[in-house]
Amino acid sequence: MDDKYLNNLRHSCAHLLAHAVKQLYPGALNAIGPAIENGFYQDFDMGKWSISEADFPKIEAKMREILPNWKKFSFNEISLPEAKKLFKDNKYKVEMATEFAKQGKKLQTNDPGDFLDLCKMGHVENPSKELGHFRLISIAGAYWRGNEKNKMLTRIYGTVWPTQPELDTYLKMLEEAKKRDHRKLGKDLDLFVFSDLVGKGLPLLTPKGTTLKRTLERFIVDEEIKRGYLHVSTPPIAKVDLYRTSGHYPYYKDTMYPPMKVDEEELILRPMTCPHHFALFKSRPRSYHEMPVRFAEISPQFRYEKSGELTGLIRVRTFLLSDAHIITPKNQADEEIEKVLDLISYVNKAFGLKSGTDYRFRLSLGDRKDSKKYYKDDKMWDYAENVLREVLNHQDVPFYEAKNEAAFYGPKIDVQMKNVNGKEDTAFTVQYDFVMPKRFNLRFINNKGQEEEPVVIHRASIGAFERTMAFLIEHYAGALPFWLSPVQVIILPISDKFKDYSVKVQDELVNNGIRVDRNDESKGSGAKIRESTLQKIPYLVIIGEKEAGSGQIAVRTREGKDLGPIKINEFITKLKSQIENFS
Amino acid sequence: MDDKYLNNLRHSCAHLLAHAVKQLYPGALNAIGPAIENGFYQDFDMGKWSISEADFPKIEAKMREILPNWKKFSFNEISLPEAKKLFKDNKYKVEMATEFAKQGKKLQTNDPGDFLDLCKMGHVENPSKELGHFRLISIAGAYWRGNEKNKMLTRIYGTVWPTQPELDTYLKMLEEAKKRDHRKLGKDLDLFVFSDLVGKGLPLLTPKGTTLKRTLERFIVDEEIKRGYLHVSTPPIAKVDLYRTSGHYPYYKDTMYPPMKVDEEELILRPMTCPHHFALFKSRPRSYHEMPVRFAEISPQFRYEKSGELTGLIRVRTFLLSDAHIITPKNQADEEIEKVLDLISYVNKAFGLKSGTDYRFRLSLGDRKDSKKYYKDDKMWDYAENVLREVLNHQDVPFYEAKNEAAFYGPKIDVQMKNVNGKEDTAFTVQYDFVMPKRFNLRFINNKGQEEEPVVIHRASIGAFERTMAFLIEHYAGALPFWLSPVQVIILPISDKFKDYSVKVQDELVNNGIRVDRNDESKGSGAKIRESTLQKIPYLVIIGEKEAGSGQIAVRTREGKDLGPIKINEFITKLKSQIENFS
């Protein structure tokens, strides 16, 4: 099965959906309806109607009812005046036809089952035979042409596959992904919330979510300090001029917040940390003795994302990046990049992720012909891309090369993480930058007493905290590894009589650095065990008559395994070793 | 000596300074010249002239030269037209005269030593005899009338005292304060820098400054968690509406940054954390089981401060507050406030500060007659002020009461810290708030199953990190307590031969959680010891022939005390106990 056939199948099904909706809801107008990964969508101006996912069975039934009459897509090329006449009731079609005509594109219509539509083409041969294995998936709002100044339309997402088993497999995968959706789990496990009053895309981490964040933060800060990074704290706002100097301002302007006038200065929320670290580097002369300088920061950053693109913790309007900039003599760059890859491997191992299956490396290259997107210096690009390639070869890790994916200031290595949908996202990056040192006039005194220009390696060790948390929640379906679990142990006394002993056990665990909750509610212990298991707390300590007398505890895992009675000290030793081994 | 006499003395001396400057720099115009704490200042429009502190001896000499002729201040009441005529060359005087006249104030002139000036009065009887003990202190820029839209004037600060010994004492104190100035020490000890490119009032903490910050942060977070606080992470930006709901927006608007339009929302940098915590509290129903809810956060906040008011780390445009909001049933408020005071005492003890000498408590009250500044509910004010008063009485700590110092939503307890200038600043506060629960409609279900309105206690445990760091640096003249020192131990091998052993010693200390530097430079050990002592590193470990062989180390303190040879293990035990005891 080639991608083209799947695209045609899905695009065809979008037409079928349009036909069904227009029959069921007279006056509804269909706008665009393209194929997308794993399916399609179709936008509608629903006019006086309002629909929800509850209407899907009705719409699907109508699609099935119509389908036998969809014998074939016939094509007619038409003129713009004809198009304007044929689609005079649909302003969206007229707008598109006018624009296509202006661009010199052909205008074509098709009318399977007498459903006349304007379309860019790409359909199946026998719709009535091929379109049977579809399902409507979800509904969302979407601005006409993606512009928030236009009307909000109703977007229906659907999927369609060549065979029923393929459809079933996909729906099952979807079901599984839904269960793992960090937005759902974030709520169920009380990790984060959003608030209309605070604003869109601005998550509020609860005490549990904050514990996860803090555990990640201390882990990476301590590890980076061990590896020679110098953690610094720079302000989350700065003068717009700083980003003009770096060249970010014109380039990233669309994803930056508007500037704020203050006194005689124009301040702006920072979209990245690099220029701040350069300012710190330049605050005094630097000698080769202290090079490379590895400035790291757990850095709050701000990117303006359109409200339609906000997604849980994955696409947010403010995030915390484990950022660093290694300012190094050119001849040590390869060594430094190897060290960064070592750190990333270490981090991924701590997260329980495997190279090859859970993630892989991508070498993202520039394009010598695109001097608008990339800084023009062919020799430097060749050199830098080669440095990265050789490091990857030397590390002996699987990687692939991708053209036209570099930063504007140099090539990079991306760590591509596979998420629960099977899709790959860039989790962390390592970038080679030969442009910023020039823009900021970065210099150090080398061992010959001369001024030398360093290169900069930009890197994120555990990426954006929010996104990494979302990834881990989905990867583990909420059952985070013990060392990362916000509540690691819960103590469940089976009655009030055992409260004293429970408190004693809790104190002993807490004094050994374990995060412990206690549930004293006077419910049956069955209910309490069920609740704690649903909360994915790694260990449940049940305390009753037998335990209170013995100096032992009964431990059960969230998977339902009974560890039997165990001495508190032994349990503590086991837990400490789990923390040490990131398990 | 009463304050009125000192005020008259200082105000008189400002006139003398104006006279001298106008004689030395023809065309210079004097604007205002009031008495201030410990001295006075006088503003000048210097016209074509430009002066610096290097000119002070010349100006002081001129003041001394003029002084014998300053027999007395004579007074004349004049009309506005007369004033306009007399001061036609000085637009500042004309502007002030016009304004005074408009307000119905008398216009008066005086002319000691034939120096005619317009003035609000308040002078000494015999200037030539009384004004002798003065000194010019510093120079700064200051906008006319404090408004950045006006011209920047030159402000000269000076001091004057009734007797020479008093002047000498004050100058000595000033000298000492200068040595302890955190801005100077921050640079000398490489703790923080400012950058023109980043912007005014936006400090960049170096690796050492960040280590201090991180040590404080982990200390307070861990301690607060032990005491039942729930640390959370909420976004540093939010919708303006959030602060309209809280009532902060109209009230604090002048110190907030301008709003940013984003999509259909208006976002703004947060000036405080409370409404964020309320949004989190309201994200789900709350039961008495979980009350009081103590939300804490190491919270980045943003206040717009005028550039003239920025002072090192003390007055900045963005800061990190150890903030918390305790949402408690009304009948537990007193108990919760006691716990907060306990925490503050604990923190101050860890900082080596003594109640009574280094700090004291202030009970800051409202004003029943000022319903513009304070929320109107006399009964609640009486009740809340009494709760705070009783808590202070019960704690048996010295405190005093101050009228008209409350927050708009309730009375508070301020922890007043004495700084190196002998001045008191508010370091931490504990506020009783009965207004926000109403504004945000905060509720919990009490043990009778009914909805109940809680009260909120706002508190800062270690205040703003930047300000607390500035205070500690000045209090300890840079020689921070061991547990807070960014570099706790430095290893100084007396030659390259001992590098291996030095590295071994360093690793052993680092593995025991000590922050250690090593100076391998091939300088004489005398120079290295001097440098490390100037850097105020608590312990210097000198490694030579004798030590390398013996498994021992030679330790010296920053005070120059020789601890003699000591076994590494013993040294580590000593250091660990110092950390545990916050010494």
PDB file of C-alpha atoms in Angstrom, chain A residues 496 499 519-523, chain B residues 230 281 284-294 326-332 335-336 339 442-454:
ATOM      1  CA  ASP A 496      -8.002   3.771  63.620  1.00  0.00           C
ATOM      2  CA  LYS A 499      -2.751   5.028  63.532  1.00  0.00           C
ATOM      3  CA  ASN A 519      -4.768   7.377  54.234  1.00  0.00           C
ATOM      4  CA  ASP A 520      -6.514   7.451  57.620  1.00  0.00           C
ATOM      5  CA  GLU A 521     -10.028   7.652  56.241  1.00  0.00           C
ATOM      6  CA  SER A 522     -12.394   5.188  57.815  1.00  0.00           C
ATOM      7  CA  LYS A 523     -13.152   3.293  54.626  1.00  0.00           C
TER       8      LYS A 523
ATOM      9  CA  LEU B 230       2.565  21.883  49.478  1.00  0.00           C
ATOM     10  CA  PHE B 281      -7.332  25.873  45.224  1.00  0.00           C
ATOM     11  CA  ARG B 284     -11.487  21.100  42.663  1.00  0.00           C
ATOM     12  CA  PRO B 285     -13.783  20.980  45.711  1.00  0.00           C
ATOM     13  CA  ARG B 286     -11.943  21.025  49.050  1.00  0.00           C
ATOM     14  CA  SER B 287     -12.951  19.232  52.218  1.00  0.00           C
ATOM     15  CA  TYR B 288     -12.055  20.011  55.838  1.00  0.00           C
ATOM     16  CA  HIS B 289      -9.950  16.818  55.758  1.00  0.00           C
ATOM     17  CA  GLU B 290      -7.268  18.562  53.744  1.00  0.00           C
ATOM     18  CA  MET B 291      -7.525  21.989  55.400  1.00  0.00           C
ATOM     19  CA  PRO B 292      -5.505  24.083  56.000  1.00  0.00           C
ATOM     20  CA  VAL B 293      -4.055  23.991  52.490  1.00  0.00           C
ATOM     21  CA  ARG B 294      -0.562  25.524  52.577  1.00  0.00           C
ATOM     22  CA  ILE B 326      -2.208  29.285  53.786  1.00  0.00           C
ATOM     23  CA  ILE B 327      -5.907  28.809  53.176  1.00  0.00           C
ATOM     24  CA  THR B 328      -7.285  27.951  56.588  1.00  0.00           C
ATOM     25  CA  PRO B 329     -10.554  27.713  58.498  1.00  0.00           C
ATOM     26  CA  LYS B 330     -10.908  30.936  60.463  1.00  0.00           C
ATOM     27  CA  ASN B 331     -10.681  29.142  63.794  1.00  0.00           C
ATOM     28  CA  GLN B 332      -7.247  27.729  62.949  1.00  0.00           C
ATOM     29  CA  GLU B 335      -2.380  28.405  65.180  1.00  0.00           C
ATOM     30  CA  GLU B 336      -1.212  28.692  61.565  1.00  0.00           C
ATOM     31  CA  LYS B 339       3.593  28.095  62.954  1.00  0.00           C
ATOM     32  CA  LEU B 442     -13.030  30.445  48.154  1.00  0.00           C
ATOM     33  CA  ARG B 443     -14.933  27.698  49.964  1.00  0.00           C
ATOM     34  CA  PHE B 444     -14.427  24.370  51.650  1.00  0.00           C
ATOM     35  CA  ILE B 445     -16.870  21.795  53.003  1.00  0.00           C
ATOM     36  CA  ASN B 446     -16.624  21.788  56.783  1.00  0.00           C
ATOM     37  CA  ASN B 447     -17.196  18.818  59.065  1.00  0.00           C
ATOM     38  CA  LYS B 448     -20.901  19.623  59.198  1.00  0.00           C
ATOM     39  CA  GLY B 449     -21.100  19.204  55.436  1.00  0.00           C
ATOM     40  CA  GLN B 450     -21.602  22.936  54.935  1.00  0.00           C
ATOM     41  CA  GLU B 451     -19.789  25.397  52.726  1.00  0.00           C
ATOM     42  CA  GLU B 452     -17.485  27.619  54.772  1.00  0.00           C
ATOM     43  CA  GLU B 453     -15.359  30.621  53.814  1.00  0.00           C
ATOM     44  CA  PRO B 454     -11.716  30.269  54.874  1.00  0.00           C
TER      45      PRO B 454
END
